[in-house]
């Protein structure tokens, strides 16, 4: 139908396949989708949180307690739900821990907002109030923070251990937190920590307690020739990003040999070239040669004769890490190699790691690159330990960089809720209601910690509030005993950044979702989510177990496999 024919009817500007939801419907549809995401991870929060088993299309299984991993595996399609997933991703990028907390807060901010929207408080007022509350929240958190120096190993180990509680790594947390702190302290450079310099290698077999930290680089390769030494002490190390091979002759070139002598001559010439390359390396003083490309068989033989330990086809990233830690300059042309290009390592040795031979380069001048070798009984165990270690490395790095920690166990959230309610009184008007709603929303963290620990959440919240009212700002919930105790004494501490970032990204996402009152979806997008949505995506309304409630049309993919 031509649009002009429509007379005084509203002009149709959207294609027929596209759908549009606006006003309150749009808001509640988005809120419901976002809440469902938060609900999906809520039961994993805290040391007594449960794990999830995620099964992908191909039958691959991941068992985890890690918020961001769960959400990544879930393959969520709803756009508002995805904004919540992004909260977890931002948290992961910025701190590496607190992903569940951030998501749960975002979900609760939206629940509380929905109540106010129902009371006809405009979303703009809510957004303003939430933003203001988040600013105030940061102030309150900063006030509560305690200083930590980069040398305060004891406190840093507590931070490391807190991030591991409730995860696969927990049973070995003493050993692991010591390793994590040592790793972060080794790579710290002028108060800045680049966790990329900490390689994590996982080994299936053995107990997690046998994990170790190698102050140096481990290469997943073996020496190229059996006659080469297994270990070299006080090694001068040459790094090559080139091959030790005679350059191939042009593809089309034919070498015409008319008698056997000529052939021999030709081969001799190649050998001589290889011999010369090896001589260049020995003349420069190399005891160990690590090449990013190949090493010719004949060259391997010569290198072995010289007692050199050589490795070929090392990863580029390994060459870089080796260059940083041994001080070697990466050589591209073997003819030019000199003593100055070589780096130094006190020990280069081939060792067995869980049945796999690897080259350990240790006792380096500047161990700015270290490797954590994590062990565990099975692949699932090691993978989950690795995720816990990632979180732990992130929080120790953040603590070392910022020098500030907070007590955990719901202490900062209780302090926030109280402080924000006080602040709301001084604001007045409708925004006061929004700030109060924000304060109520923050309580979701201690409430959930209590619930997941099998405690009565009301009793716990009352106890927490009265202790905080009495000035005990570090009072938190010990999830193991169920008592409200001083979290600093209990050793449950987290970096300030975990909490400030969680509040910030949760608020941003909640505000963004609240401000949407019109959803226009092109025909081929699964943007729906209303109850009459006929789209039968797996995990649709009421279909998926694991706390994913109704109104979830449009969330597809792997959700159906969640248990
Ligand atoms: P997140 O993904 O948000 O880090 P976690 O499952 O790691 O989620 O839980 C973090 C929460 O658990 C934080 O509030 C932290 O203070 C709390 N927590 C950690 N250890 C303890 C403990 N021993 N007792 C009580 N709460 C704890
Ligand atoms: Mg955590």
Coordinates of C-alpha atoms and ligand atoms in Angstrom, one line a residue:
X1 CA 0.0 0.0 0.0
X2 CA 1.3 3.4 -0.9
X3 CA 1.9 5.5 2.1
X4 CA 0.3 8.5 0.5
X5 CA -3.0 6.6 0.2
X6 CA -3.2 6.4 4.0
X7 CA -4.8 9.9 4.3
X8 CA -4.7 11.1 7.9
X9 CA -3.6 7.8 9.3
X10 CA -0.1 8.0 10.9
X11 CA 2.6 7.5 8.3
X12 CA 4.1 4.1 8.2
X13 CA 7.9 4.4 8.3
X14 CA 8.9 0.9 9.4
X15 CA 9.0 -2.2 7.3
X16 CA 6.3 -4.7 8.0
X17 CA 8.6 -7.3 9.6
X18 CA 10.0 -4.9 12.1
X19 CA 8.5 -4.7 15.6
X20 CA 8.1 -1.8 17.9
X21 CA 7.4 -1.7 21.7
X22 CA 7.2 1.6 23.5
X23 CA 6.5 3.3 26.8
X24 CA 6.0 1.2 29.9
X25 CA 5.9 -2.0 27.9
X26 CA 9.4 -1.4 26.5
X27 CA 10.7 -0.5 30.0
X28 CA 9.3 -3.5 31.7
X29 CA 10.3 -5.9 28.9
X30 CA 13.9 -4.7 29.2
X31 CA 13.9 -4.8 33.0
X32 CA 12.5 -8.3 33.0
X33 CA 15.2 -9.5 30.6
X34 CA 18.0 -7.8 32.6
X35 CA 16.7 -9.2 35.9
X36 CA 16.7 -12.7 34.5
X37 CA 20.4 -12.4 33.7
X38 CA 21.1 -11.2 37.3
X39 CA 18.9 -14.0 38.7
X40 CA 20.9 -16.5 36.7
X41 CA 24.1 -15.8 38.5
X42 CA 22.8 -14.8 41.9
X43 CA 23.0 -18.2 43.5
X44 CA 26.8 -18.3 42.7
X45 CA 27.6 -15.3 44.8
X46 CA 30.0 -15.6 47.8
X47 CA 32.0 -18.4 49.3
X48 CA 29.0 -20.6 49.7
X49 CA 27.6 -19.9 46.3
X50 CA 26.7 -22.8 44.1
X51 CA 28.4 -23.7 40.7
X52 CA 26.8 -24.0 37.4
X53 CA 27.2 -26.6 34.7
X54 CA 27.0 -25.2 31.3
X55 CA 26.7 -27.4 28.3
X56 CA 27.3 -26.0 24.8
X57 CA 25.8 -27.2 21.4
X58 CA 28.7 -29.6 20.9
X59 CA 28.3 -31.1 24.3
X60 CA 31.3 -29.4 25.8
X61 CA 30.9 -28.9 29.6
X62 CA 32.1 -26.1 31.8
X63 CA 31.6 -26.2 35.5
X64 CA 32.0 -22.8 37.1
X65 CA 31.2 -20.3 39.7
X66 CA 32.6 -17.4 37.8
X67 CA 30.0 -14.8 36.9
X68 CA 31.5 -13.6 33.6
X69 CA 32.2 -17.1 32.4
X70 CA 28.6 -18.2 33.0
X71 CA 27.2 -15.2 31.1
X72 CA 29.7 -15.6 28.3
X73 CA 28.8 -19.3 27.9
X74 CA 25.1 -18.5 28.0
X75 CA 25.0 -17.0 24.6
X76 CA 22.4 -14.4 25.4
X77 CA 20.6 -12.5 22.6
X78 CA 18.2 -10.1 24.2
X79 CA 19.7 -6.6 23.8
X80 CA 18.9 -5.4 27.3
X81 CA 20.1 -8.6 28.8
X82 CA 23.3 -8.1 26.9
X83 CA 23.8 -4.8 28.5
X84 CA 24.0 -6.6 31.8
X85 CA 26.4 -9.1 30.3
X86 CA 28.6 -6.1 29.4
X87 CA 28.6 -5.1 33.0
X88 CA 30.3 -8.3 33.9
X89 CA 32.7 -7.9 31.0
X90 CA 33.7 -4.4 32.0
X91 CA 34.2 -5.6 35.6
X92 CA 36.4 -8.5 34.3
X93 CA 38.5 -6.1 32.2
X94 CA 38.9 -3.5 34.9
X95 CA 39.5 -5.6 37.9
X96 CA 39.1 -9.3 37.1
X97 CA 36.8 -10.0 40.1
X98 CA 33.4 -8.9 41.3
X99 CA 31.6 -9.8 38.2
X100 CA 28.7 -11.5 40.0
X101 CA 28.4 -8.6 42.4
X102 CA 28.2 -6.1 39.7
X103 CA 25.5 -8.0 37.8
X104 CA 23.5 -8.7 40.9
X105 CA 23.5 -5.0 41.8
X106 CA 22.5 -4.0 38.3
X107 CA 19.6 -6.4 38.4
X108 CA 18.4 -5.1 41.8
X109 CA 18.8 -1.5 40.8
X110 CA 16.3 -2.2 38.0
X111 CA 13.9 -4.1 40.3
X112 CA 13.8 -1.2 42.7
X113 CA 13.4 1.2 39.8
X114 CA 10.4 -0.7 38.5
X115 CA 8.6 -0.2 41.8
X116 CA 9.1 3.5 41.4
X117 CA 8.1 3.6 37.8
X118 CA 4.9 1.9 38.9
X119 CA 4.4 4.8 41.3
X120 CA 4.7 7.2 38.3
X121 CA 8.1 8.5 39.1
X122 CA 9.7 9.4 35.8
X123 CA 12.7 7.5 34.5
X124 CA 14.6 10.7 34.1
X125 CA 14.3 11.5 37.8
X126 CA 15.3 7.9 38.6
X127 CA 18.3 8.1 36.4
X128 CA 19.4 11.4 38.0
X129 CA 18.9 10.0 41.5
X130 CA 20.8 6.8 40.7
X131 CA 23.7 8.8 39.2
X132 CA 23.9 11.0 42.3
X133 CA 23.7 8.0 44.6
X134 CA 26.6 6.3 42.7
X135 CA 28.7 9.4 43.1
X136 CA 28.0 9.5 46.8
X137 CA 28.6 5.7 47.1
X138 CA 32.1 6.2 45.7
X139 CA 32.8 8.8 48.4
X140 CA 31.6 6.5 51.2
X141 CA 33.6 3.6 49.9
X142 CA 36.8 5.7 49.7
X143 CA 36.3 6.8 53.3
X144 CA 36.0 3.2 54.4
X145 CA 39.1 2.0 52.6
X146 CA 42.4 1.0 54.3
X147 CA 45.8 1.7 52.9
X148 CA 48.0 -1.2 51.8
X149 CA 51.7 -0.9 50.7
X150 CA 53.0 -3.0 47.8
X151 CA 55.3 -4.8 50.3
X152 CA 52.6 -5.8 52.6
X153 CA 52.6 -9.4 51.5
X154 CA 50.4 -10.6 54.4
X155 CA 47.6 -8.3 53.5
X156 CA 48.0 -8.9 49.7
X157 CA 47.7 -12.7 50.4
X158 CA 44.4 -12.1 52.2
X159 CA 43.2 -10.2 49.2
X160 CA 44.3 -13.1 46.9
X161 CA 42.6 -15.7 49.1
X162 CA 39.4 -13.8 49.4
X163 CA 39.0 -13.8 45.6
X164 CA 39.5 -17.6 45.7
X165 CA 36.9 -18.5 48.3
X166 CA 34.1 -20.6 47.1
X167 CA 36.0 -21.4 43.9
X168 CA 37.8 -24.5 42.8
X169 CA 41.1 -23.1 44.1
X170 CA 39.8 -22.7 47.6
X171 CA 41.2 -25.9 49.1
X172 CA 44.7 -24.9 48.2
X173 CA 44.3 -21.2 48.8
X174 CA 47.3 -20.9 51.2
X175 CA 49.7 -22.2 48.6
X176 CA 48.0 -20.4 45.7
X177 CA 47.7 -17.0 47.3
X178 CA 51.4 -17.0 48.2
X179 CA 52.2 -17.8 44.5
X180 CA 49.8 -15.2 43.2
X181 CA 51.2 -12.4 45.4
X182 CA 54.8 -13.4 44.5
X183 CA 53.9 -13.4 40.8
X184 CA 52.3 -10.0 40.9
X185 CA 55.1 -8.5 43.0
X186 CA 57.7 -9.8 40.6
X187 CA 56.2 -8.2 37.5
X188 CA 55.2 -5.0 39.2
X189 CA 57.0 -2.1 37.6
X190 CA 56.9 1.3 39.2
X191 CA 53.6 0.5 40.9
X192 CA 52.0 -0.7 37.6
X193 CA 51.2 -4.3 37.1
X194 CA 50.7 -5.8 33.6
X195 CA 49.2 -9.2 34.3
X196 CA 50.1 -10.2 30.7
X197 CA 53.6 -10.8 32.0
X198 CA 52.2 -13.5 34.2
X199 CA 51.8 -16.6 32.1
X200 CA 49.5 -19.3 33.5
X201 CA 50.2 -22.9 32.5
X202 CA 47.8 -25.6 33.5
X203 CA 48.9 -29.2 34.0
X204 CA 46.4 -32.1 34.5
X205 CA 47.7 -34.5 37.1
X206 CA 49.0 -34.0 40.6
X207 CA 47.4 -32.0 43.3
X208 CA 46.7 -28.3 43.2
X209 CA 49.0 -27.9 46.2
X210 CA 51.9 -28.8 44.0
X211 CA 51.4 -25.7 41.8
X212 CA 54.5 -23.6 41.5
X213 CA 55.8 -20.3 40.3
X214 CA 58.7 -20.1 38.0
X215 CA 60.4 -16.8 38.0
X216 CA 61.2 -16.9 34.3
X217 CA 59.7 -18.2 31.1
X218 CA 58.5 -21.7 30.2
X219 CA 58.5 -22.7 26.6
X220 CA 56.2 -25.5 25.5
X221 CA 59.0 -27.1 23.4
X222 CA 61.8 -29.6 23.7
X223 CA 65.5 -29.3 22.7
X224 CA 65.8 -30.1 19.0
X225 CA 68.5 -32.8 19.1
X226 CA 69.1 -35.8 21.5
X227 CA 72.8 -35.0 21.8
X228 CA 72.1 -31.6 23.2
X229 CA 72.4 -31.0 26.9
X230 CA 69.3 -31.2 29.1
X231 CA 70.4 -28.2 31.1
X232 CA 72.8 -25.3 30.8
X233 CA 73.9 -23.3 33.8
X234 CA 74.9 -19.6 33.5
X235 CA 73.6 -19.5 29.9
X236 CA 74.2 -16.9 27.3
X237 CA 71.0 -16.9 25.3
X238 CA 70.6 -16.0 21.7
X239 CA 67.1 -15.3 20.4
X240 CA 66.4 -15.6 16.7
X241 CA 63.3 -14.6 14.8
X242 CA 64.7 -16.3 11.8
X243 CA 65.6 -19.9 10.8
X244 CA 68.9 -21.6 10.8
X245 CA 68.5 -23.0 7.3
X246 CA 69.9 -22.4 3.9
X247 CA 67.5 -20.2 2.1
X248 CA 65.6 -22.2 -0.4
X249 CA 66.6 -21.8 -4.0
X250 CA 64.0 -20.3 -6.3
X251 CA 61.2 -22.8 -7.0
X252 CA 61.9 -23.1 -10.7
X253 CA 65.7 -23.2 -10.6
X254 CA 67.1 -26.4 -11.8
X255 CA 70.5 -27.4 -10.6
X256 CA 72.2 -29.4 -13.3
X257 CA 74.8 -31.7 -12.0
X258 CA 76.8 -33.7 -14.5
X259 CA 78.9 -35.8 -12.3
X260 CA 78.8 -37.0 -8.6
X261 CA 81.6 -34.6 -7.6
X262 CA 79.5 -31.6 -8.6
X263 CA 76.6 -32.9 -6.4
X264 CA 79.0 -33.4 -3.5
X265 CA 80.3 -29.9 -4.0
X266 CA 76.8 -28.5 -4.0
X267 CA 75.9 -30.3 -0.7
X268 CA 79.2 -29.3 0.8
X269 CA 78.5 -25.8 0.1
X270 CA 75.1 -26.0 1.9
X271 CA 76.8 -27.6 4.8
X272 CA 79.4 -25.0 4.9
X273 CA 76.8 -22.3 5.0
X274 CA 75.0 -24.0 7.9
X275 CA 78.3 -24.6 9.7
X276 CA 79.1 -20.9 9.4
X277 CA 75.8 -19.9 10.8
X278 CA 76.4 -22.1 13.8
X279 CA 79.9 -20.7 14.1
X280 CA 78.6 -17.2 14.2
X281 CA 76.5 -18.1 17.1
X282 CA 79.3 -19.9 19.0
X283 CA 81.7 -17.1 18.3
X284 CA 79.3 -14.7 19.8
X285 CA 79.3 -16.9 22.9
X286 CA 75.8 -18.5 22.8
X287 CA 75.2 -21.5 25.0
X288 CA 71.4 -21.6 24.3
X289 CA 69.7 -20.7 21.0
X290 CA 66.0 -20.2 20.8
X291 CA 64.6 -19.7 17.3
X292 CA 61.2 -18.6 16.3
X293 CA 61.6 -20.5 13.0
X294 CA 63.0 -23.8 11.9
X295 CA 66.5 -25.3 12.4
X296 CA 67.9 -27.5 9.7
X297 CA 68.9 -31.1 10.6
X298 CA 72.5 -30.5 9.8
X299 CA 72.6 -27.3 11.8
X300 CA 71.0 -29.2 14.7
X301 CA 73.9 -31.7 14.5
X302 CA 76.5 -28.9 14.5
X303 CA 74.8 -27.1 17.4
X304 CA 74.7 -30.4 19.4
X305 CA 78.4 -30.9 18.7
X306 CA 79.1 -27.5 20.2
X307 CA 77.1 -28.4 23.3
X308 CA 74.4 -25.8 22.6
X309 CA 70.9 -26.3 23.8
X310 CA 68.6 -25.2 20.9
X311 CA 64.9 -24.9 20.5
X312 CA 63.0 -24.2 17.3
X313 CA 59.6 -22.8 16.4
X314 CA 59.2 -21.0 19.7
X315 CA 56.1 -18.8 19.9
X316 CA 56.6 -15.2 19.1
X317 CA 55.1 -14.3 22.5
X318 CA 57.7 -16.5 24.2
X319 CA 60.5 -14.9 22.3
X320 CA 59.2 -11.5 23.5
X321 CA 58.9 -12.6 27.1
X322 CA 62.4 -14.1 26.9
X323 CA 63.8 -10.9 25.4
X324 CA 62.3 -8.9 28.3
X325 CA 63.5 -11.2 31.0
X326 CA 67.0 -12.3 29.8
X327 CA 67.8 -8.9 28.2
X328 CA 68.6 -10.6 24.8
X329 CA 68.1 -8.7 21.6
X330 CA 66.1 -10.6 19.0
X331 CA 68.4 -11.4 16.1
X332 CA 67.1 -11.4 12.5
X333 CA 70.3 -11.9 10.7
X334 CA 72.7 -14.6 12.0
X335 CA 75.6 -13.1 10.1
X336 CA 75.5 -10.1 12.4
X337 CA 75.1 -11.7 15.7
X338 CA 77.4 -10.4 18.4
X339 CA 78.0 -10.9 22.1
X340 CA 75.9 -7.8 22.8
X341 CA 72.8 -9.5 21.4
X342 CA 72.9 -12.3 23.9
X343 CA 70.9 -12.4 27.1
X344 CA 71.5 -14.2 30.3
X345 CA 69.8 -16.9 32.4
X346 CA 71.2 -18.6 35.4
X347 CA 69.5 -21.8 34.3
X348 CA 68.0 -23.2 31.1
X349 CA 66.7 -26.7 31.5
X350 CA 64.4 -29.2 30.0
X351 CA 62.1 -30.6 32.6
X352 CA 59.1 -32.8 32.8
X353 CA 55.8 -31.1 33.7
X354 CA 53.0 -33.7 34.1
X355 CA 54.4 -35.9 31.4
X356 CA 55.2 -33.0 29.0
X357 CA 58.7 -31.9 28.4
X358 CA 59.2 -28.1 28.5
X359 CA 62.1 -25.7 28.6
X360 CA 62.4 -23.6 31.7
X361 CA 64.4 -20.4 31.5
X362 CA 65.0 -19.3 35.1
X363 CA 67.3 -17.1 37.3
X364 CA 67.0 -14.3 34.8
X365 CA 68.3 -10.8 35.5
X366 CA 65.0 -9.2 35.4
X367 CA 62.1 -11.6 36.1
X368 CA 59.5 -9.3 34.7
X369 CA 57.9 -12.3 33.2
X370 CA 56.9 -15.2 35.4
X371 CA 54.9 -18.4 34.9
X372 CA 52.4 -19.9 37.2
X373 CA 52.1 -23.7 36.8
X374 CA 48.7 -24.8 38.0
X375 CA 48.0 -28.4 38.7
X376 CA 44.8 -30.2 39.3
X377 CA 43.4 -33.7 39.2
X378 CA 41.2 -33.3 36.1
X379 CA 40.8 -30.9 33.3
X380 CA 37.6 -29.5 34.8
X381 CA 39.3 -28.9 38.1
X382 CA 42.3 -27.2 36.5
X383 CA 40.1 -25.0 34.4
X384 CA 38.2 -23.8 37.3
X385 CA 41.3 -23.2 39.4
X386 CA 42.7 -21.2 36.5
X387 CA 39.6 -18.9 36.5
X388 CA 39.9 -18.4 40.3
X389 CA 43.6 -17.6 39.8
X390 CA 42.7 -15.1 37.1
X391 CA 40.4 -13.3 39.5
X392 CA 43.0 -13.5 42.2
X393 CA 45.7 -12.1 40.0
X394 CA 43.4 -9.3 39.1
X395 CA 42.6 -8.2 42.6
X396 CA 46.2 -8.4 43.9
X397 CA 47.3 -6.3 40.9
X398 CA 44.5 -3.8 41.6
X399 CA 45.4 -3.6 45.3
X400 CA 49.1 -3.2 44.5
X401 CA 48.3 -0.4 42.0
X402 CA 45.7 1.5 44.1
X403 CA 47.0 0.7 47.6
X404 CA 43.5 0.5 49.0
X405 CA 41.3 -2.3 50.3
X406 CA 37.9 -2.8 51.9
X407 CA 36.6 -5.4 54.2
X408 CA 34.4 -8.0 52.4
X409 CA 31.4 -10.1 53.4
X410 CA 28.8 -7.4 52.8
X411 CA 30.5 -4.8 55.0
X412 CA 31.0 -2.1 52.4
X413 CA 27.5 -2.7 51.1
X414 CA 26.0 -2.3 54.5
X415 CA 28.0 0.8 55.1
X416 CA 26.8 2.1 51.7
X417 CA 23.2 1.4 52.3
X418 CA 23.3 3.2 55.6
X419 CA 25.3 6.2 54.3
X420 CA 23.0 6.6 51.3
X421 CA 19.9 6.5 53.3
X422 CA 21.3 9.4 55.4
X423 CA 22.3 11.2 52.3
X424 CA 18.8 10.7 50.7
X425 CA 17.3 12.6 53.7
X426 CA 19.4 15.6 52.9
X427 CA 18.3 15.6 49.2
X428 CA 14.6 15.5 49.5
X429 CA 12.0 15.5 46.7
X430 CA 11.5 12.7 44.3
X431 CA 15.2 12.1 43.9
X432 CA 15.3 11.2 47.5
X433 CA 13.1 8.2 46.6
X434 CA 15.5 7.2 43.9
X435 CA 18.5 7.4 46.3
X436 CA 16.6 5.4 48.9
X437 CA 15.8 2.8 46.2
X438 CA 19.5 2.7 45.3
X439 CA 20.4 2.1 49.0
X440 CA 17.8 -0.7 49.2
X441 CA 19.2 -2.3 46.0
X442 CA 22.8 -2.4 47.4
X443 CA 21.5 -4.5 50.3
X444 CA 21.1 -7.3 47.8
X445 CA 24.8 -8.2 48.3
X446 CA 24.7 -9.0 52.0
X447 CA 21.2 -10.5 51.6
X448 CA 22.4 -12.8 48.9
X449 CA 25.6 -13.8 50.7
X450 CA 23.4 -14.8 53.7
X451 CA 20.9 -16.6 51.5
X452 CA 23.5 -18.6 49.7
X453 CA 25.1 -19.5 53.0
X454 CA 21.8 -21.0 54.1
X455 CA 21.3 -18.3 56.7
X456 CA 18.2 -16.2 57.5
X457 CA 18.8 -13.0 55.4
X458 CA 16.7 -10.8 57.6
X459 CA 18.5 -11.8 60.8
X460 CA 21.8 -11.3 59.1
X461 CA 20.9 -7.8 57.7
X462 CA 19.6 -6.7 61.1
X463 CA 22.7 -7.8 62.8
X464 CA 24.9 -6.1 60.1
X465 CA 23.0 -2.9 60.3
X466 CA 23.1 -2.7 64.1
X467 CA 26.9 -3.3 64.2
X468 CA 27.5 -0.7 61.5
X469 CA 25.1 1.8 63.3
X470 CA 27.4 1.3 66.3
X471 CA 30.4 2.4 64.2
X472 CA 31.8 -1.0 63.4
X473 CA 32.4 -0.3 59.7
X474 CA 34.2 -3.5 59.0
X475 CA 31.5 -5.8 60.3
X476 CA 30.7 -8.4 57.7
X477 CA 29.1 -11.7 57.4
X478 CA 31.3 -14.7 57.9
X479 CA 29.7 -17.1 55.5
X480 CA 31.2 -20.1 57.2
X481 CA 30.2 -19.4 60.8
X482 CA 27.2 -17.3 60.0
X483 CA 28.4 -14.7 62.5
X484 CA 28.8 -11.0 61.9
X485 CA 32.4 -10.3 62.7
X486 CA 35.2 -7.8 61.9
X487 CA 36.2 -8.7 58.3
X488 CA 39.7 -7.3 58.6
X489 CA 40.4 -9.7 61.5
X490 CA 38.7 -12.5 59.6
X491 CA 41.1 -11.9 56.6
X492 CA 38.2 -11.2 54.2
X493 CA 39.5 -8.2 52.2
X494 CA 39.0 -6.9 48.7
X495 CA 40.5 -4.1 46.7
X496 CA 38.5 -0.8 46.7
X497 CA 38.4 -1.0 42.9
X498 CA 36.2 -4.1 42.9
X499 CA 33.5 -2.2 44.7
X500 CA 33.8 1.2 43.0
X501 CA 33.8 -0.4 39.6
X502 CA 30.9 -2.7 40.4
X503 CA 28.8 0.3 41.6
X504 CA 29.8 2.4 38.6
X505 CA 29.1 -0.1 35.8
X506 CA 26.0 -1.5 37.5
X507 CA 24.6 2.1 37.7
X508 CA 25.6 2.9 34.1
X509 CA 23.8 -0.1 32.8
X510 CA 20.7 0.3 34.9
X511 CA 20.4 4.0 33.9
X512 CA 20.9 3.2 30.3
X513 CA 18.2 0.5 30.4
X514 CA 15.8 2.8 32.3
X515 CA 16.1 5.6 29.8
X516 CA 14.9 3.4 26.9
X517 CA 11.2 3.8 26.2
X518 CA 11.1 2.7 22.7
X519 CA 12.4 -0.5 21.2
X520 CA 12.4 -0.8 17.5
X521 CA 13.6 -4.1 16.1
X522 CA 14.3 -4.8 12.5
X523 CA 12.5 -7.8 11.2
X524 CA 15.3 -10.3 11.3
X525 CA 16.5 -9.5 14.8
X526 CA 15.2 -11.4 17.7
X527 CA 14.4 -8.4 19.8
X528 CA 11.2 -9.5 21.3
X529 CA 10.5 -10.5 24.8
X530 CA 6.8 -9.7 25.4
X531 CA 4.7 -12.6 26.6
X532 CA 2.8 -13.1 23.4
X533 CA 6.0 -13.5 21.5
X534 CA 5.6 -16.5 19.2
X535 CA 9.3 -16.9 18.7
X536 CA 10.1 -20.2 20.2
X537 CA 13.7 -19.7 21.0
X538 CA 15.1 -22.3 23.3
X539 CA 15.0 -21.1 26.9
X540 CA 11.9 -19.2 26.1
X541 CA 9.2 -18.3 28.5
X542 CA 9.4 -20.5 31.6
X543 CA 11.3 -23.1 29.6
X544 CA 14.8 -23.0 31.0
X545 CA 15.7 -24.3 34.4
X546 CA 18.2 -22.6 36.6
X547 CA 16.1 -19.7 37.8
X548 CA 15.5 -18.2 34.3
X549 CA 11.9 -17.2 34.7
X550 CA 9.3 -16.2 32.2
X551 CA 9.2 -13.3 29.8
X552 CA 12.5 -14.4 28.3
X553 CA 11.6 -14.8 24.7
X554 CA 14.4 -13.7 22.6
X555 CA 17.1 -15.2 24.8
X556 CA 18.3 -18.1 22.7
X557 CA 21.2 -20.4 22.1
X558 CA 23.0 -22.1 24.9
X559 CA 20.4 -21.2 27.5
X560 CA 18.6 -24.3 26.8
X561 CA 21.6 -26.3 28.0
X562 CA 21.8 -24.7 31.4
X563 CA 21.3 -26.8 34.4
Ligands
LIG1 P1 32.1 -12.0 42.4 O1 32.1 -12.5 41.1 O2 31.3 -10.8 42.6 O3 33.5 -11.8 42.9 P2 32.1 -14.1 44.4 O4 31.3 -15.4 44.2 O5 33.5 -14.2 44.2 O6 31.5 -13.1 43.3 O7 31.7 -13.5 45.8 C1 32.2 -12.3 46.2 C2 31.6 -11.9 47.5 O8 31.9 -12.9 48.5 C3 32.2 -10.6 48.0 O9 31.1 -9.8 48.6 C4 33.1 -11.0 49.2 O10 33.3 -10.0 50.1 C5 32.4 -12.2 49.7 N1 33.3 -13.1 50.5 C6 34.4 -13.7 50.1 N2 34.9 -14.5 51.1 C7 34.0 -14.4 52.1 C8 34.0 -15.0 53.4 N3 34.9 -15.8 53.9 N4 32.9 -14.7 54.2 C9 31.9 -13.9 53.7 N5 31.9 -13.3 52.5 C10 33.0 -13.6 51.7
LIG2 MG1 35.0 -13.1 43.3

